[in-house]
């Protein structure tokens, strides 16, 4: 049997954020149409300090063939079944188990000041003594992934971390977590399921939810078709006679890379910036304006060219084009870790060549 999992809808009123309801409803629709009976919401269904549950209840009544299994997150730690009412709504305020086919789902509700390992230990009798596989549902951070860690910039402090040691000790088949809104797998078999809708321009790109199959024990990502997508695009400019036509080409490629159907372009909001060195800063700004004129600017923001410096020195241009060639020739596949990116190296080289010319 298949079970759908999402998290971090951060619902407020539909007047404030209609796109968050639209994205969640798209998941409900897709889930129903596939014939799935259970949708798990792994924390932060509601935004902080928000207690108006009636719109959510109305939405759930439309999908009465679907059971919604909800745990609290750090933004909605006090939700419970006496406040959120519906025959198909289940809110877990204590560690609890849902058995589907031969699989056990262990719900670990968010508790401030606790680690996920502490709470799993408290519920150990629910998973022990069984040879069956179990899936952890939780809300919090993951420690021990190594390399660059995805962080939720909205969140300060520590939120119910799950450590690599916890995973090795309790051995869930999979952990499916909310809290970090970008879907990824920080350590093997531990997934952040991703949020249905970006909350602002810092949460860019396509959204997804997961479908777990109890037969195969694996999870598959499905795309959310919502009403809002954010993209934050930065362009590196090198001074050259054809810098504007190169930029126009980059813009076209960038829009292509979003892979959004033109009929959905109206859902997109963009933030734009250009940096580097230019022979014509105003032409760069104009090219950005024209290149993205089919899209809404996030918060009516203008494109940012604060870190784009002007230059007209032709000898320096020869030095710079040879330097860029040499940087391109380097082997850039040196793995993860805090190494500079190719773009960072190019910017540093340009700064050395041109200085900050204004
Ligand atoms: Mn959270």
Tab-separated table of C-alpha atoms and ligand atoms in Angstrom:
chain	number	residue	atom	x	y	z
A	1	UNK	CA	0.000	0.000	0.000
A	2	UNK	CA	1.121	3.555	-0.640
A	3	UNK	CA	1.273	6.336	1.970
A	4	UNK	CA	1.831	10.016	1.116
A	5	UNK	CA	4.030	12.262	3.264
A	6	UNK	CA	4.395	16.027	3.366
A	7	UNK	CA	5.309	18.665	5.990
A	8	UNK	CA	5.759	22.377	6.627
A	9	UNK	CA	2.671	23.787	4.891
A	10	UNK	CA	2.799	26.723	7.369
A	11	UNK	CA	-0.892	27.505	6.840
A	12	UNK	CA	-2.236	30.885	7.856
A	13	UNK	CA	-5.602	32.223	6.609
A	14	UNK	CA	-6.261	31.704	2.904
A	15	UNK	CA	-6.677	35.472	2.698
A	16	UNK	CA	-3.035	35.922	3.719
A	17	UNK	CA	-1.569	32.957	1.841
A	18	UNK	CA	-3.945	31.330	-0.659
A	19	UNK	CA	-0.983	29.647	-2.377
A	20	UNK	CA	-0.248	27.531	0.724
A	21	UNK	CA	-3.783	26.077	0.706
A	22	UNK	CA	-3.622	25.553	-3.072
A	23	UNK	CA	-0.387	23.581	-2.769
A	24	UNK	CA	-1.703	21.436	0.082
A	25	UNK	CA	-4.953	20.822	-1.780
A	26	UNK	CA	-2.991	19.741	-4.847
A	27	UNK	CA	-1.323	17.087	-2.683
A	28	UNK	CA	-4.729	15.987	-1.343
A	29	UNK	CA	-6.080	15.766	-4.903
A	30	UNK	CA	-3.132	13.797	-6.265
A	31	UNK	CA	-3.169	11.514	-3.247
A	32	UNK	CA	-6.898	10.796	-3.647
A	33	UNK	CA	-6.566	10.278	-7.408
A	34	UNK	CA	-3.796	7.697	-6.937
A	35	UNK	CA	-6.062	5.873	-4.480
A	36	UNK	CA	-3.913	6.535	-1.392
A	37	UNK	CA	-5.782	6.362	1.929
A	38	UNK	CA	-3.266	7.928	4.308
A	39	UNK	CA	-1.486	11.291	4.176
A	40	UNK	CA	1.102	12.038	6.868
A	41	UNK	CA	1.912	15.666	7.698
A	42	UNK	CA	5.245	15.728	9.540
A	43	UNK	CA	4.977	18.970	11.511
A	44	UNK	CA	4.461	22.692	10.954
A	45	UNK	CA	1.136	22.191	9.187
A	46	UNK	CA	0.280	25.569	10.732
A	47	UNK	CA	2.423	28.655	10.961
A	48	UNK	CA	3.545	29.980	14.336
A	49	UNK	CA	0.971	31.598	16.591
A	50	UNK	CA	-1.882	30.604	14.288
A	51	UNK	CA	-4.917	28.896	15.799
A	52	UNK	CA	-7.648	29.301	13.197
A	53	UNK	CA	-8.177	25.723	12.040
A	54	UNK	CA	-11.562	26.039	10.331
A	55	UNK	CA	-10.303	26.465	6.770
A	56	UNK	CA	-8.147	23.388	7.169
A	57	UNK	CA	-11.088	21.440	8.577
A	58	UNK	CA	-13.226	22.478	5.602
A	59	UNK	CA	-10.500	21.292	3.240
A	60	UNK	CA	-10.280	17.927	5.012
A	61	UNK	CA	-14.050	17.398	4.744
A	62	UNK	CA	-13.699	17.609	0.933
A	63	UNK	CA	-11.318	14.647	1.044
A	64	UNK	CA	-13.169	12.423	3.498
A	65	UNK	CA	-11.794	9.206	2.014
A	66	UNK	CA	-8.309	10.212	3.093
A	67	UNK	CA	-6.948	9.914	6.635
A	68	UNK	CA	-4.668	12.771	7.682
A	69	UNK	CA	-2.042	11.865	10.260
A	70	UNK	CA	-0.526	14.993	11.773
A	71	UNK	CA	2.317	15.561	14.212
A	72	UNK	CA	3.165	18.955	15.742
A	73	UNK	CA	6.288	20.835	14.645
A	74	UNK	CA	8.169	23.650	16.330
A	75	UNK	CA	5.756	26.207	14.818
A	76	UNK	CA	2.592	24.423	15.946
A	77	UNK	CA	3.751	22.501	19.040
A	78	UNK	CA	0.395	22.671	20.851
A	79	UNK	CA	-2.011	21.337	18.214
A	80	UNK	CA	-4.279	18.522	19.387
A	81	UNK	CA	-7.474	16.679	18.460
A	82	UNK	CA	-9.723	18.707	20.748
A	83	UNK	CA	-8.901	21.859	18.787
A	84	UNK	CA	-8.704	20.485	15.230
A	85	UNK	CA	-11.881	18.568	14.521
A	86	UNK	CA	-12.651	16.097	11.758
A	87	UNK	CA	-13.509	12.411	11.400
A	88	UNK	CA	-10.465	11.901	9.150
A	89	UNK	CA	-8.045	14.087	11.171
A	90	UNK	CA	-5.616	12.357	13.544
A	91	UNK	CA	-3.215	14.465	15.615
A	92	UNK	CA	-0.482	12.656	17.514
A	93	UNK	CA	0.609	14.447	20.683
A	94	UNK	CA	2.458	11.426	22.119
A	95	UNK	CA	4.707	8.916	20.327
A	96	UNK	CA	2.333	6.557	18.515
A	97	UNK	CA	2.271	3.830	15.909
A	98	UNK	CA	0.261	3.403	12.721
A	99	UNK	CA	0.386	-0.045	11.152
A	100	UNK	CA	-0.186	-0.286	7.430
A	101	UNK	CA	0.216	-3.725	5.877
A	102	UNK	CA	3.347	-5.098	7.508
A	103	UNK	CA	4.935	-1.701	8.044
A	104	UNK	CA	5.025	0.255	11.308
A	105	UNK	CA	5.047	4.046	11.155
A	106	UNK	CA	6.328	5.553	14.397
A	107	UNK	CA	5.155	9.129	14.915
A	108	UNK	CA	7.427	11.201	17.137
A	109	UNK	CA	5.705	14.548	17.857
A	110	UNK	CA	7.910	17.601	18.198
A	111	UNK	CA	8.937	18.419	21.779
A	112	UNK	CA	11.010	21.529	22.492
A	113	UNK	CA	14.284	20.774	24.253
A	114	UNK	CA	14.268	17.044	23.409
A	115	UNK	CA	16.322	15.144	20.864
A	116	UNK	CA	14.600	12.745	18.525
A	117	UNK	CA	16.698	9.909	19.951
A	118	UNK	CA	15.361	10.592	23.475
A	119	UNK	CA	11.790	10.391	22.274
A	120	UNK	CA	12.365	7.267	20.158
A	121	UNK	CA	13.912	5.630	23.245
A	122	UNK	CA	10.752	6.468	25.200
A	123	UNK	CA	8.673	4.682	22.549
A	124	UNK	CA	11.070	1.766	22.138
A	125	UNK	CA	8.542	-0.857	23.222
A	126	UNK	CA	6.449	0.050	20.167
A	127	UNK	CA	9.166	-0.997	17.723
A	128	UNK	CA	11.074	-3.580	19.725
A	129	UNK	CA	10.512	-7.301	19.584
A	130	UNK	CA	9.272	-7.060	16.053
A	131	UNK	CA	11.178	-8.204	13.032
A	132	UNK	CA	9.084	-5.867	10.942
A	133	UNK	CA	10.483	-2.798	9.364
A	134	UNK	CA	9.506	0.564	10.762
A	135	UNK	CA	9.476	4.085	9.383
A	136	UNK	CA	10.224	7.110	11.551
A	137	UNK	CA	8.049	10.208	11.154
A	138	UNK	CA	9.501	13.267	12.920
A	139	UNK	CA	10.168	16.980	12.787
A	140	UNK	CA	13.617	18.422	13.442
A	141	UNK	CA	17.213	18.732	12.366
A	142	UNK	CA	19.707	16.048	11.376
A	143	UNK	CA	23.227	15.879	12.781
A	144	UNK	CA	26.145	13.933	11.429
A	145	UNK	CA	25.544	14.306	7.710
A	146	UNK	CA	28.955	15.868	7.069
A	147	UNK	CA	29.678	18.311	4.268
A	148	UNK	CA	27.467	21.309	3.737
A	149	UNK	CA	24.367	21.193	5.923
A	150	UNK	CA	21.058	22.567	4.664
A	151	UNK	CA	19.742	25.014	7.208
A	152	UNK	CA	16.377	26.616	7.711
A	153	UNK	CA	17.338	30.291	7.985
A	154	UNK	CA	14.101	31.132	9.760
A	155	UNK	CA	14.950	28.885	12.646
A	156	UNK	CA	17.397	29.803	15.390
A	157	UNK	CA	18.627	27.373	18.014
A	158	UNK	CA	18.289	23.612	18.060
A	159	UNK	CA	15.139	21.758	17.057
A	160	UNK	CA	14.772	18.143	18.085
A	161	UNK	CA	17.847	16.809	16.301
A	162	UNK	CA	18.112	13.288	14.929
A	163	UNK	CA	21.724	12.105	14.993
A	164	UNK	CA	23.529	9.503	12.929
A	165	UNK	CA	23.966	7.568	16.196
A	166	UNK	CA	20.181	7.522	16.741
A	167	UNK	CA	19.727	6.068	13.264
A	168	UNK	CA	22.399	3.421	13.853
A	169	UNK	CA	20.950	2.516	17.257
A	170	UNK	CA	17.243	2.274	16.394
A	171	UNK	CA	17.593	1.272	12.724
A	172	UNK	CA	14.465	2.633	11.054
A	173	UNK	CA	13.970	1.419	7.483
A	174	UNK	CA	13.570	5.083	6.587
A	175	UNK	CA	13.168	8.365	8.419
A	176	UNK	CA	10.777	10.833	6.771
A	177	UNK	CA	11.109	14.252	8.370
A	178	UNK	CA	9.775	17.766	8.273
A	179	UNK	CA	11.482	21.020	9.300
A	180	UNK	CA	13.983	21.734	6.517
A	181	UNK	CA	11.837	22.784	3.576
A	182	UNK	CA	14.184	21.720	0.800
A	183	UNK	CA	13.848	18.026	0.002
A	184	UNK	CA	17.103	16.124	0.491
A	185	UNK	CA	18.721	13.078	2.117
A	186	UNK	CA	21.310	14.365	4.647
A	187	UNK	CA	22.335	10.849	5.706
A	188	UNK	CA	21.409	7.580	3.991
A	189	UNK	CA	17.731	6.633	4.360
A	190	UNK	CA	16.905	9.875	6.208
A	191	UNK	CA	14.812	12.224	4.079
A	192	UNK	CA	13.486	15.706	4.470
A	193	UNK	CA	10.269	15.321	2.503
A	194	UNK	CA	10.160	18.979	1.386
A	195	UNK	CA	7.423	21.580	1.783
A	196	UNK	CA	4.436	21.985	-0.580
A	197	UNK	CA	4.935	25.708	-1.165
A	198	UNK	CA	7.902	28.059	-0.828
A	199	UNK	CA	7.264	30.548	1.981
A	200	UNK	CA	9.271	33.340	0.349
A	201	UNK	CA	12.036	34.047	-2.182
A	202	UNK	CA	14.592	32.081	-0.109
A	203	UNK	CA	12.659	28.860	-0.895
A	204	UNK	CA	13.114	28.485	-4.620
A	205	UNK	CA	12.230	25.950	-7.247
A	206	UNK	CA	9.773	23.116	-7.732
A	207	UNK	CA	8.027	21.613	-4.716
A	208	UNK	CA	7.376	17.952	-4.035
A	209	UNK	CA	5.914	15.400	-1.609
A	210	UNK	CA	6.817	11.763	-1.028
A	211	UNK	CA	4.921	8.554	-1.580
A	212	UNK	CA	6.125	5.582	0.466
A	213	UNK	CA	5.358	2.094	-0.811
A	214	UNK	CA	5.068	-0.526	1.938
A	215	UNK	CA	5.672	-3.298	-0.619
A	216	UNK	CA	9.027	-2.043	-1.845
A	217	UNK	CA	10.035	-0.112	1.298
A	218	UNK	CA	11.057	2.841	-0.836
A	219	UNK	CA	9.869	6.414	-1.298
A	220	UNK	CA	9.180	8.234	-4.546
A	221	UNK	CA	8.924	12.023	-5.020
A	222	UNK	CA	5.921	13.514	-6.808
A	223	UNK	CA	5.752	17.138	-7.963
A	224	UNK	CA	3.295	19.610	-6.433
A	225	UNK	CA	1.383	21.716	-8.927
A	226	UNK	CA	0.760	24.895	-7.014
A	227	UNK	CA	0.073	28.565	-7.582
A	228	UNK	CA	3.444	30.002	-6.585
A	229	UNK	CA	7.054	29.292	-7.488
A	230	UNK	CA	10.053	31.375	-6.504
A	231	UNK	CA	13.338	31.679	-8.395
A	232	UNK	CA	16.359	33.693	-7.307
A	233	UNK	CA	18.744	34.178	-10.253
A	234	UNK	CA	22.195	35.725	-10.176
A	235	UNK	CA	24.292	36.410	-13.289
A	236	UNK	CA	28.043	36.788	-13.491
A	237	UNK	CA	29.060	39.438	-16.030
A	238	UNK	CA	32.464	39.709	-17.753
A	239	UNK	CA	33.343	42.881	-19.627
A	240	UNK	CA	33.362	42.122	-23.360
A	241	UNK	CA	31.980	43.617	-26.554
A	242	UNK	CA	29.333	40.902	-26.609
A	243	UNK	CA	28.602	40.875	-22.881
A	244	UNK	CA	24.952	41.766	-23.384
A	245	UNK	CA	24.287	39.094	-26.016
A	246	UNK	CA	26.040	36.563	-23.748
A	247	UNK	CA	23.793	37.664	-20.883
A	248	UNK	CA	20.682	37.329	-23.063
A	249	UNK	CA	21.727	33.791	-23.912
A	250	UNK	CA	22.306	32.985	-20.217
A	251	UNK	CA	18.870	34.393	-19.328
A	252	UNK	CA	17.166	32.196	-21.934
A	253	UNK	CA	19.049	29.135	-20.656
A	254	UNK	CA	18.182	29.938	-17.058
A	255	UNK	CA	14.456	30.199	-17.799
A	256	UNK	CA	14.691	26.950	-19.793
A	257	UNK	CA	16.393	25.242	-16.830
A	258	UNK	CA	13.417	26.003	-14.553
A	259	UNK	CA	11.466	23.511	-16.634
A	260	UNK	CA	8.146	25.257	-16.019
A	261	UNK	CA	5.381	24.952	-18.581
A	262	UNK	CA	4.726	28.381	-20.184
A	263	UNK	CA	1.091	28.138	-19.085
A	264	UNK	CA	2.387	28.206	-15.477
A	265	UNK	CA	4.734	31.177	-15.927
A	266	UNK	CA	2.213	33.412	-14.147
A	267	UNK	CA	2.885	31.482	-10.912
A	268	UNK	CA	6.551	32.519	-10.915
A	269	UNK	CA	8.105	35.332	-8.879
A	270	UNK	CA	11.766	36.196	-9.451
A	271	UNK	CA	14.595	38.006	-7.692
A	272	UNK	CA	17.408	39.072	-10.044
A	273	UNK	CA	20.969	40.232	-9.598
A	274	UNK	CA	24.063	40.710	-11.737
A	275	UNK	CA	27.600	40.962	-10.451
A	276	UNK	CA	31.086	41.110	-11.860
A	277	UNK	CA	32.467	43.707	-14.299
A	278	UNK	CA	30.685	45.379	-17.174
A	279	UNK	CA	31.295	47.830	-20.001
A	280	UNK	CA	27.689	48.986	-19.771
A	281	UNK	CA	25.891	48.575	-16.457
A	282	UNK	CA	22.658	50.180	-17.650
A	283	UNK	CA	22.496	47.802	-20.636
A	284	UNK	CA	22.876	44.875	-18.202
A	285	UNK	CA	19.980	46.170	-16.149
A	286	UNK	CA	17.875	46.644	-19.278
A	287	UNK	CA	18.689	43.123	-20.538
A	288	UNK	CA	17.541	41.677	-17.201
A	289	UNK	CA	14.344	43.688	-17.385
A	290	UNK	CA	13.548	42.581	-20.935
A	291	UNK	CA	14.677	38.994	-20.412
A	292	UNK	CA	12.344	38.488	-17.456
A	293	UNK	CA	9.502	40.776	-18.455
A	294	UNK	CA	7.079	37.836	-18.586
A	295	UNK	CA	7.568	37.204	-14.860
A	296	UNK	CA	6.513	38.963	-11.696
A	297	UNK	CA	9.297	40.544	-9.630
A	298	UNK	CA	9.317	39.321	-6.027
A	299	UNK	CA	7.990	42.102	-3.805
A	300	UNK	CA	8.175	44.492	-6.804
A	301	UNK	CA	11.948	44.468	-6.342
A	302	UNK	CA	14.208	45.955	-8.984
A	303	UNK	CA	17.171	43.865	-10.200
A	304	UNK	CA	20.227	44.283	-7.994
A	305	UNK	CA	23.479	45.460	-9.689
A	306	UNK	CA	25.215	46.729	-6.545
A	307	UNK	CA	28.091	44.303	-7.077
A	308	UNK	CA	28.421	44.978	-10.803
A	309	UNK	CA	31.342	47.341	-11.449
A	310	UNK	CA	32.042	49.218	-14.659
A	311	UNK	CA	35.325	49.003	-16.565
A	312	UNK	CA	36.618	50.014	-20.007
A	313	UNK	CA	40.277	48.893	-19.914
A	314	UNK	CA	40.984	46.697	-22.982
A	315	UNK	CA	44.394	45.401	-21.934
A	316	UNK	CA	42.876	44.150	-18.703
A	317	UNK	CA	40.213	42.407	-20.776
A	318	UNK	CA	42.896	40.282	-22.479
A	319	UNK	CA	44.295	39.325	-19.068
A	320	UNK	CA	40.845	38.503	-17.824
A	321	UNK	CA	39.752	36.352	-20.778
A	322	UNK	CA	42.942	34.262	-20.538
A	323	UNK	CA	42.432	33.916	-16.760
A	324	UNK	CA	38.857	32.708	-17.224
A	325	UNK	CA	40.074	30.095	-19.731
A	326	UNK	CA	42.607	28.828	-17.198
A	327	UNK	CA	39.983	28.633	-14.463
A	328	UNK	CA	37.726	26.653	-16.806
A	329	UNK	CA	40.562	24.190	-17.495
A	330	UNK	CA	40.902	23.288	-13.807
A	331	UNK	CA	39.427	20.020	-12.575
A	332	UNK	CA	36.374	21.172	-10.606
A	333	UNK	CA	35.130	17.758	-9.539
A	334	UNK	CA	36.819	17.784	-6.144
A	335	UNK	CA	33.792	16.759	-4.203
A	336	UNK	CA	31.790	18.257	-1.394
A	337	UNK	CA	33.093	20.319	1.488
A	338	UNK	CA	33.858	23.962	2.025
A	339	UNK	CA	35.774	24.430	-1.248
A	340	UNK	CA	35.089	27.605	-3.256
A	341	UNK	CA	32.866	27.235	-6.281
A	342	UNK	CA	34.027	28.014	-9.799
A	343	UNK	CA	31.948	31.174	-9.710
A	344	UNK	CA	33.556	32.319	-6.449
A	345	UNK	CA	37.020	31.775	-7.907
A	346	UNK	CA	36.080	33.730	-11.031
A	347	UNK	CA	34.771	36.634	-8.952
A	348	UNK	CA	37.969	36.685	-6.862
A	349	UNK	CA	40.093	36.615	-10.044
A	350	UNK	CA	38.094	39.457	-11.601
A	351	UNK	CA	38.426	41.492	-8.435
A	352	UNK	CA	42.208	40.964	-8.547
A	353	UNK	CA	42.403	41.947	-12.227
A	354	UNK	CA	40.141	44.983	-12.256
A	355	UNK	CA	40.010	46.055	-8.638
A	356	UNK	CA	36.688	47.548	-7.717
A	357	UNK	CA	36.254	50.119	-10.462
A	358	UNK	CA	33.201	52.285	-10.162
B	1	LIG	MN1	9.900	23.450	11.672
